[in-house]
Coordinates of C-alpha atoms in Angstrom, one line a residue:
M1 CA 5.6 29.0 7.1
K2 CA 3.0 29.1 3.5
K3 CA 0.7 26.9 2.5
H4 CA 1.8 25.5 -1.3
G5 CA 1.5 22.0 -3.0
L6 CA 2.6 20.3 -6.6
W7 CA 5.8 22.3 -5.3
T8 CA 9.1 22.1 -7.4
V9 CA 11.7 23.6 -4.9
L10 CA 14.2 24.5 -6.2
A11 CA 17.2 26.1 -5.4
V12 CA 18.8 29.0 -6.4
L13 CA 22.4 29.1 -5.6
A14 CA 25.1 32.4 -5.9
A15 CA 28.1 32.1 -7.5
L16 CA 29.7 32.8 -4.1
S17 CA 31.6 30.0 -3.5
V18 CA 33.7 31.1 -5.7
I19 CA 34.1 34.0 -4.2
L20 CA 34.3 33.2 -0.5
V21 CA 36.8 29.8 -1.0
N22 CA 39.6 31.6 0.2
C23 CA 38.0 33.7 2.7
A24 CA 36.4 33.9 6.3
P25 CA 34.1 32.4 7.7
Q26 CA 34.7 28.9 6.8
T27 CA 30.3 28.3 5.2
V28 CA 28.6 29.1 2.4
T29 CA 25.2 30.0 3.2
V30 CA 22.7 29.1 0.8
T31 CA 18.8 30.3 0.9
V32 CA 16.6 27.4 -0.6
E33 CA 13.7 29.6 -2.4
V34 CA 10.3 26.8 -2.3
P35 CA 7.5 28.2 -4.4
V36 CA 3.9 28.3 -4.4
K37 CA 1.4 26.1 -6.1
E38 CA -0.9 24.6 -4.5
T39 CA -2.2 24.1 -0.8
V40 CA 0.4 22.0 2.3
E41 CA 2.2 23.3 4.4
V42 CA 6.2 23.5 3.9
P43 CA 9.0 25.6 4.7
V44 CA 9.3 28.4 1.9
V45 CA 13.3 29.6 2.8
E46 CA 15.6 27.2 4.3
T47 CA 19.3 27.9 5.0
V48 CA 21.8 25.3 3.8
E49 CA 25.7 25.9 5.8
V50 CA 28.0 24.7 2.4
P51 CA 31.3 24.3 4.1
V52 CA 33.8 26.5 1.3
G53 CA 35.2 23.9 -0.9
G54 CA 32.4 21.7 -0.3
E55 CA 29.5 20.5 -2.8
L56 CA 25.4 21.8 -2.4
V57 CA 23.5 18.0 -3.6
T58 CA 20.5 18.8 -4.7
I59 CA 18.5 15.6 -4.4
V60 CA 15.2 15.3 -6.7
A61 CA 12.2 13.6 -5.0
R62 CA 9.0 12.0 -7.8
C63 CA 6.5 11.3 -5.6
R64 CA 2.5 9.9 -5.7
A65 CA 0.2 11.3 -3.4
K66 CA -3.7 12.7 -3.3
P67 CA -3.3 16.0 -1.5
P68 CA -3.8 16.9 1.2
M69 CA -4.2 14.0 3.6
E70 CA -1.3 12.0 1.6
D71 CA 1.8 15.2 1.4
W72 CA 4.1 13.8 3.8
R73 CA 5.4 11.1 1.6
C74 CA 7.6 13.7 -0.3
N75 CA 6.7 16.4 2.9
N76 CA 9.0 14.1 5.4
L77 CA 11.7 14.1 3.0
L78 CA 11.7 17.9 2.9
D79 CA 11.7 17.8 6.5
A80 CA 14.6 15.2 6.9
V81 CA 17.2 18.3 5.2
A82 CA 17.8 19.1 8.1
D83 CA 18.6 16.0 10.1
V84 CA 20.3 15.0 7.0
N85 CA 23.5 18.1 6.7
A86 CA 23.9 17.5 11.1
D87 CA 24.8 13.5 10.9
L88 CA 27.0 14.9 6.8
E89 CA 29.2 18.0 9.3
A90 CA 29.2 15.3 12.2
A91 CA 30.9 13.0 10.2
G92 CA 33.5 15.2 8.1
D93 CA 31.8 15.1 5.3
T94 CA 31.3 18.7 3.3
R95 CA 28.4 17.3 1.0
R96 CA 25.2 19.2 2.1
V97 CA 22.1 18.8 0.5
V98 CA 18.8 19.9 -0.4
V99 CA 15.5 18.5 -1.9
D100 CA 13.5 19.3 -4.9
V101 CA 10.4 18.2 -5.4
I102 CA 7.8 16.9 -7.7
Q103 CA 4.4 15.6 -5.9
D104 CA 0.8 14.6 -7.3
N105 CA -1.9 12.7 -8.2
T106 CA -1.0 10.9 -11.0
E107 CA -1.9 7.7 -11.5
W108 CA 0.5 4.7 -11.4
G109 CA 1.1 3.4 -14.6
D110 CA 1.1 7.3 -15.8
I111 CA 4.0 8.2 -13.1
M112 CA 6.0 5.3 -13.8
Q113 CA 6.0 5.8 -17.7
E114 CA 7.1 10.0 -16.8
F115 CA 10.1 7.5 -14.9
A116 CA 10.8 5.4 -17.6
L117 CA 11.0 8.3 -20.1
A118 CA 13.0 11.2 -17.6
Y119 CA 15.6 8.3 -17.3
E120 CA 15.8 7.5 -21.3
D121 CA 16.4 11.2 -21.2
G122 CA 19.2 10.6 -18.2
K123 CA 16.6 13.1 -16.3
A124 CA 15.4 10.9 -13.3
P125 CA 14.4 12.2 -10.1
D126 CA 16.8 10.6 -7.7
I127 CA 13.4 9.1 -5.0
L128 CA 10.6 7.7 -6.8
L129 CA 7.8 6.8 -4.6
T130 CA 5.6 4.2 -6.1
G131 CA 3.7 0.8 -5.5
H132 CA 6.0 -2.8 -5.0
E133 CA 4.7 -4.0 -7.7
F134 CA 7.2 -1.8 -10.2
I135 CA 10.5 -3.1 -8.4
G136 CA 10.3 -5.9 -11.2
T137 CA 9.9 -3.8 -14.4
E138 CA 12.3 -1.3 -12.7
A139 CA 14.8 -3.8 -11.7
E140 CA 14.8 -5.7 -15.0
A141 CA 15.1 -2.4 -16.8
G142 CA 18.4 -1.5 -14.8
R143 CA 16.4 2.1 -13.6
I144 CA 16.9 1.5 -10.2
I145 CA 19.5 0.3 -8.1
P146 CA 19.4 -2.5 -5.4
L147 CA 19.8 -1.4 -1.6
D148 CA 20.7 -4.6 0.9
D149 CA 24.5 -3.0 0.5
M150 CA 23.7 0.1 2.1
L151 CA 20.3 -0.4 4.2
G152 CA 22.9 -1.4 7.2
D153 CA 24.3 2.0 7.1
Y154 CA 21.3 3.5 9.3
P155 CA 19.8 2.1 12.2
E156 CA 16.2 3.3 11.2
F157 CA 15.4 0.8 8.7
D158 CA 15.9 -1.7 11.4
N159 CA 12.9 -0.6 12.6
V160 CA 11.1 -1.4 9.3
I161 CA 8.7 -4.1 9.9
D162 CA 9.8 -7.3 8.8
R163 CA 7.5 -8.7 6.7
L164 CA 6.8 -4.9 5.3
W165 CA 10.8 -5.8 3.6
D166 CA 8.6 -8.7 1.6
S167 CA 7.0 -6.1 -0.4
V168 CA 10.3 -4.9 -2.5
I169 CA 12.1 -8.2 -2.3
Y170 CA 12.5 -8.9 -6.0
K171 CA 14.9 -12.1 -6.7
G172 CA 16.8 -12.4 -3.4
Q173 CA 17.5 -8.9 -3.1
R174 CA 15.9 -6.2 -1.6
W175 CA 15.1 -2.6 -4.2
G176 CA 12.6 0.1 -2.1
V177 CA 12.0 1.3 1.5
P178 CA 8.5 1.0 2.3
Q179 CA 7.0 4.2 3.1
D180 CA 3.0 3.4 3.9
T181 CA 1.1 0.2 3.6
E182 CA -2.3 -1.1 4.2
A183 CA -4.3 -4.1 4.5
R184 CA -7.3 -5.1 3.4
P185 CA -10.0 -6.2 6.8
V186 CA -13.5 -8.4 6.4
Y187 CA -16.2 -5.4 7.4
W188 CA -18.7 -6.6 9.0
D189 CA -22.3 -5.1 10.0
K190 CA -22.8 -6.0 13.8
T191 CA -26.9 -4.8 13.4
L192 CA -27.9 -7.1 10.7
L193 CA -25.4 -10.1 11.8
A194 CA -27.1 -9.3 15.5
Q195 CA -30.3 -10.8 13.1
V196 CA -28.9 -13.7 12.1
P197 CA -30.4 -16.9 13.1
G198 CA -27.2 -18.8 16.2
W199 CA -25.5 -15.3 16.4
D200 CA -25.6 -12.9 19.4
E201 CA -23.7 -10.2 21.1
A202 CA -21.3 -12.1 23.2
R203 CA -20.1 -14.0 19.5
I204 CA -20.6 -11.0 17.5
E205 CA -17.9 -9.1 19.8
G206 CA -15.6 -12.3 19.5
L207 CA -15.5 -12.9 15.7
A208 CA -11.9 -10.8 15.1
D209 CA -10.6 -13.5 17.3
E210 CA -12.4 -16.2 16.3
I211 CA -11.4 -15.7 12.8
K212 CA -7.2 -14.3 14.2
A213 CA -7.9 -18.2 15.7
G214 CA -8.5 -19.7 12.5
N215 CA -11.8 -21.1 14.2
F216 CA -13.8 -19.5 12.2
T217 CA -13.0 -20.0 9.1
L218 CA -14.1 -18.7 4.8
S219 CA -17.3 -21.4 4.2
D220 CA -18.1 -20.4 7.5
M221 CA -18.7 -16.9 6.9
L222 CA -20.6 -17.8 3.4
D223 CA -22.7 -20.3 5.3
T224 CA -23.5 -16.5 7.5
A225 CA -23.9 -14.8 4.7
E226 CA -26.4 -17.6 3.2
A227 CA -28.4 -18.0 6.6
A228 CA -28.5 -14.5 6.5
V229 CA -30.3 -14.1 2.6
E230 CA -32.3 -17.4 4.3
A231 CA -33.7 -15.5 7.2
G232 CA -34.9 -12.3 4.7
V233 CA -32.2 -9.8 7.1
V234 CA -30.8 -9.0 3.4
E235 CA -31.6 -9.8 -0.3
P236 CA -30.0 -12.1 -2.4
G237 CA -26.5 -11.3 -3.5
M238 CA -26.0 -9.2 -0.3
G239 CA -24.2 -11.8 1.8
F240 CA -20.9 -11.0 1.1
W241 CA -19.2 -8.4 -1.1
M242 CA -15.6 -7.3 -1.9
R243 CA -14.6 -4.2 -4.0
P244 CA -16.5 -4.5 -8.1
K245 CA -13.3 -4.2 -9.9
N246 CA -10.7 -6.3 -10.6
G247 CA -8.1 -5.3 -7.1
P248 CA -5.1 -6.5 -4.9
D249 CA -8.4 -8.3 -3.0
F250 CA -9.2 -11.2 -5.0
T251 CA -5.2 -12.0 -5.0
A252 CA -5.7 -12.4 -0.9
L253 CA -8.4 -14.9 -0.5
Y254 CA -6.3 -16.9 -4.1
Y255 CA -3.4 -17.1 -0.4
A256 CA -5.8 -18.2 1.6
F257 CA -7.0 -20.8 -0.7
G258 CA -2.3 -21.6 -0.5
G259 CA -2.1 -19.7 -3.6
E260 CA 0.6 -18.7 -4.6
T261 CA 1.9 -16.0 -7.6
I262 CA 5.4 -16.2 -7.7
D263 CA 8.5 -18.8 -8.2
A264 CA 11.0 -17.6 -5.3
E265 CA 14.4 -18.1 -7.3
T266 CA 13.6 -18.1 -10.9
G267 CA 11.2 -15.1 -10.3
K268 CA 8.5 -16.5 -12.7
L269 CA 4.9 -16.1 -12.3
V270 CA 3.1 -19.1 -10.5
F271 CA -0.9 -20.1 -10.6
D272 CA -1.4 -23.1 -8.4
T273 CA -4.1 -25.2 -9.8
A274 CA -5.5 -27.1 -6.7
A275 CA -5.8 -23.3 -4.9
G276 CA -7.3 -22.0 -8.0
L277 CA -9.7 -24.1 -8.2
K278 CA -10.9 -24.0 -4.1
Y279 CA -11.1 -20.1 -5.0
Y280 CA -13.2 -20.7 -7.7
Q281 CA -15.2 -23.0 -5.5
F282 CA -15.8 -20.6 -3.2
F283 CA -17.2 -17.9 -5.1
E284 CA -19.1 -20.5 -7.8
R285 CA -20.8 -20.8 -4.4
G286 CA -22.3 -17.6 -4.3
L287 CA -23.3 -17.8 -7.2
T288 CA -25.5 -21.0 -6.9
G289 CA -25.6 -21.0 -2.5
N290 CA -28.4 -18.5 -1.8
G291 CA -26.8 -15.8 -4.1
A292 CA -24.5 -14.9 -1.1
H293 CA -22.7 -12.5 -2.9
G294 CA -23.4 -10.3 -6.6
F295 CA -21.0 -7.6 -6.4
L296 CA -19.7 -7.5 -9.6
T297 CA -22.7 -6.0 -11.3
G298 CA -22.1 -3.0 -9.4
D299 CA -19.7 0.3 -9.4
W300 CA -18.2 2.2 -6.5
G301 CA -19.9 5.1 -5.9
G302 CA -23.5 3.9 -7.5
S303 CA -23.6 0.3 -5.5
Y304 CA -20.3 -0.5 -3.8
H305 CA -19.7 2.3 -1.1
P306 CA -23.5 3.3 -0.2
S307 CA -24.3 -0.5 -0.2
V308 CA -22.2 -1.7 2.3
S309 CA -22.2 1.5 4.8
G310 CA -25.9 1.8 4.4
S311 CA -26.8 -1.5 6.3
K312 CA -27.5 -3.7 2.9
V313 CA -25.0 -6.6 2.8
V314 CA -23.1 -8.5 6.0
F315 CA -20.4 -9.1 5.2
W316 CA -17.6 -7.4 3.1
G317 CA -14.2 -6.7 1.9
G318 CA -12.5 -2.7 2.0
G319 CA -9.3 -1.8 3.2
S320 CA -7.7 -0.4 5.8
W321 CA -7.6 3.2 4.5
Q322 CA -11.3 3.5 3.3
W323 CA -12.6 3.8 7.3
A324 CA -12.4 7.3 6.7
E325 CA -13.2 8.1 3.7
W326 CA -17.1 5.8 4.7
A327 CA -17.4 8.1 7.9
E328 CA -16.7 11.8 5.7
Q329 CA -18.0 10.4 3.1
W330 CA -21.2 7.8 3.3
T331 CA -21.4 7.7 7.6
K332 CA -20.9 11.6 8.7
D333 CA -24.8 12.5 8.5
K334 CA -24.6 8.7 10.9
G335 CA -22.1 10.2 13.4
G336 CA -19.2 8.8 11.1
Q337 CA -16.1 6.5 13.0
D338 CA -18.1 6.8 15.8
Y339 CA -21.3 5.7 14.6
Q340 CA -19.0 3.3 12.9
F341 CA -17.2 2.3 15.1
E342 CA -21.0 1.6 17.1
N343 CA -22.4 -0.4 14.4
W344 CA -19.4 -2.7 12.4
G345 CA -16.9 -5.2 13.1
Y346 CA -13.6 -5.5 11.3
G347 CA -10.9 -8.9 11.1
L348 CA -9.7 -10.7 8.7
Y349 CA -9.9 -12.5 6.0
P350 CA -10.9 -15.9 7.3
A351 CA -9.2 -18.7 6.8
A352 CA -9.6 -21.3 4.4
E353 CA -10.0 -24.1 6.6
K354 CA -10.4 -24.5 10.3
G355 CA -6.9 -24.3 12.1
G356 CA -5.9 -22.4 9.8
S357 CA -4.2 -18.9 8.9
P358 CA -6.8 -16.0 8.6
V359 CA -4.3 -13.7 5.7
T360 CA -5.1 -10.1 4.2
L361 CA -2.9 -8.1 1.1
S362 CA -1.4 -5.0 1.7
H363 CA 0.0 -3.4 -1.6
P364 CA 3.0 -0.9 0.4
V365 CA 4.0 2.3 -1.6
V366 CA 7.8 2.5 -1.5
Y367 CA 11.1 4.3 -1.9
L368 CA 13.5 3.3 -4.5
I369 CA 16.5 5.1 -5.7
S370 CA 17.3 5.6 -9.4
A371 CA 19.8 3.8 -10.9
Q372 CA 21.0 7.1 -12.2
S373 CA 21.2 8.9 -8.5
E374 CA 25.4 10.4 -8.1
H375 CA 24.7 10.6 -4.5
P376 CA 22.8 7.5 -3.5
D377 CA 23.8 7.4 -0.4
L378 CA 22.6 11.0 0.2
A379 CA 19.1 9.6 -1.0
L380 CA 19.3 7.0 1.3
A381 CA 19.9 9.1 4.2
L382 CA 16.4 11.6 3.6
I383 CA 14.3 8.4 3.3
A384 CA 16.1 6.8 6.4
K385 CA 15.4 9.9 8.2
A386 CA 11.4 9.4 7.0
T387 CA 10.8 6.6 8.4
T388 CA 11.2 7.3 12.1
D389 CA 8.1 6.8 15.3
E390 CA 7.2 11.2 14.3
A391 CA 7.6 11.7 10.3
N392 CA 5.8 7.9 9.3
T393 CA 2.9 8.7 12.4
R394 CA 1.8 11.6 10.8
H395 CA 1.3 11.1 7.7
A396 CA -0.1 7.8 8.9
I397 CA -2.5 9.9 10.8
D398 CA -3.1 11.9 7.8
S399 CA -3.5 9.4 5.2
T400 CA -5.3 7.0 7.2
H401 CA -2.5 4.1 6.5
L402 CA -1.1 2.1 8.1
G403 CA 2.5 2.3 10.2
I404 CA 5.5 0.7 9.0
L405 CA 7.6 0.9 12.0
K406 CA 7.5 -2.1 15.0
S407 CA 7.6 0.6 17.5
Q408 CA 4.5 2.1 16.9
A409 CA 1.6 -0.3 17.9
D410 CA 3.8 1.9 21.6
Y411 CA 3.9 5.5 19.9
E412 CA 1.0 7.6 22.2
P413 CA 0.2 9.9 18.9
Y414 CA 0.2 6.7 16.7
K415 CA -1.7 4.9 19.5
A416 CA -4.8 7.2 19.7
D417 CA -5.5 7.3 17.0
R418 CA -8.5 4.0 17.9
F419 CA -8.8 2.2 14.0
L420 CA -5.2 2.2 13.0
S421 CA -3.9 0.4 16.1
D422 CA -7.1 -1.6 15.9
V423 CA -5.7 -2.7 12.7
L424 CA -1.8 -2.7 12.8
Y425 CA -1.7 -6.9 13.8
M426 CA -2.8 -7.4 11.0
L427 CA 0.4 -7.1 9.3
D428 CA 1.5 -9.9 10.9
Y429 CA -0.1 -12.0 8.8
T430 CA -0.3 -9.4 5.4
T431 CA 0.7 -11.1 1.8
F432 CA 1.8 -8.6 -1.3
L433 CA 0.9 -8.8 -5.1
P434 CA 4.6 -10.3 -6.7
N435 CA 6.8 -8.0 -7.9
N436 CA 6.9 -9.4 -11.2
P437 CA 6.9 -8.0 -14.8
N438 CA 4.3 -10.1 -16.2
W439 CA 1.7 -9.3 -13.1
G440 CA -1.2 -6.8 -15.4
P441 CA -1.3 -9.8 -17.3
Y442 CA -1.7 -12.3 -15.0
S443 CA -4.1 -10.2 -12.6
T444 CA -6.4 -9.8 -16.2
I445 CA -6.9 -13.3 -17.1
T446 CA -7.3 -14.2 -14.0
Y447 CA -10.5 -12.0 -13.2
E448 CA -11.7 -12.4 -16.3
A449 CA -12.6 -16.1 -15.1
L450 CA -13.7 -15.1 -11.9
A451 CA -15.8 -12.7 -13.4
A452 CA -17.1 -15.4 -15.7
V453 CA -18.0 -17.4 -12.6
Q454 CA -20.1 -15.0 -10.8
T455 CA -22.0 -14.3 -14.3
G456 CA -22.4 -18.6 -14.5
D457 CA -20.7 -18.0 -18.0
L458 CA -17.5 -20.9 -16.8
T459 CA -18.0 -24.0 -13.6
A460 CA -14.6 -23.7 -11.2
Q461 CA -13.1 -26.0 -13.4
E462 CA -13.3 -24.4 -16.5
A463 CA -12.4 -21.2 -14.8
V464 CA -9.2 -23.0 -14.1
D465 CA -8.9 -24.3 -17.5
L466 CA -9.3 -20.8 -18.6
V467 CA -6.6 -19.3 -16.7
V468 CA -4.2 -22.1 -17.5
E469 CA -5.0 -21.4 -21.3
N470 CA -4.2 -18.4 -21.5
L471 CA -1.9 -17.5 -19.4
Q472 CA 0.4 -20.1 -21.3
N473 CA -0.7 -19.0 -24.0
E474 CA 0.4 -14.9 -22.8
L475 CA 3.6 -15.3 -20.8
G476 CA 4.9 -18.9 -22.0
E477 CA 7.9 -19.8 -20.5
E478 CA 7.3 -16.8 -17.9
I479 CA 4.6 -18.9 -16.5
I480 CA 5.4 -21.7 -14.0
I481 CA 1.7 -24.0 -14.0
R482 CA 1.8 -26.3 -11.0

């Protein structure tokens, strides 16, 4: 093994297949060299035997990954080569496959622009790993292919958690395969909560189950946040926080109030005014009700992370992937994860009403197959071999992402990770961003109205009216107002 990272795995081929076409032995041995550029562990040399008269197919995979934690996003495809070739040999298929990988931490928007330009030049990768929300744009542009007709050929995909398939559906078809996902829990500081009147150890320890049962609502959470402020447990504005910038977390709350973002029949975006009003009223109450939340005035490193990890906020919304980040960067001197398990709790976003369903929101990263791929079946075969307990668990543990497979809940290496095991159930309650090309302006418009509510510049009703006006002006017939 040799350590390296941003790899371009090049197949170095000689003209041996021409020379040996009519000679024994009946295979040509091809050595695939992997040049070193950064730091990860992948095989340096791999030998692929190509039957005489057969074809060596190079599958190009482009993955967005943060090294070294997320390197298995593409490394698992490299690791799958031997298994795919064994299956091809067993089936009497004379093709053999090697993988050419390009992987780095390019921003989402940049990698999608890169893909579009490569496609225009006729050089798109066979496999693209990116966020699921780009599916609508790529499908409409004709740059990716639907996979429904091929998925049934690979039993590995039957093991994917059913709800995750919703994230890759656009206009009734599945356009990708989930590679990883996460949940967005609500966290709470147990040491602060214990100081709020009416909260004892038993109630604190049972809170996650009460949320799951629909007995503890969003309103109850604000009641508790306000009580903490009134009792002097935390400063005004520190009762409940969310992320300090626009992002998917806010959509989870809109969903909690019954909101919809996409029309299944037409694929158009939807804004529900009744749900939107409740959503903005929730944040409006935070401004007027003893300052339960004042998070939008902060930033990540200077405010959000040190405040939520420093026992200054009672409840906060965050990502499951941030658990390890907090342990490494913010609570390490206190004991890291051990400290967090002892002093923090976590659960779903509470239901909007008693007896309702709690929610979370996930942002699956997915494998897409280019419409320019000459061998989409081989691309999908590689993806299938990367969709196993072993492959996905090593990625999940290294990157603190959730498993995507039904069987991972009982897979011992996954079960051994306490936090990942604890929050896996949240995928049963998860929601997703819509796969629509116009999501960007929709998200910006609804968030800017939220920010105006929290600064007191707009009432909740005024925010709804402004959102409707701006969405109609920006999207015209592409938005449905309900």
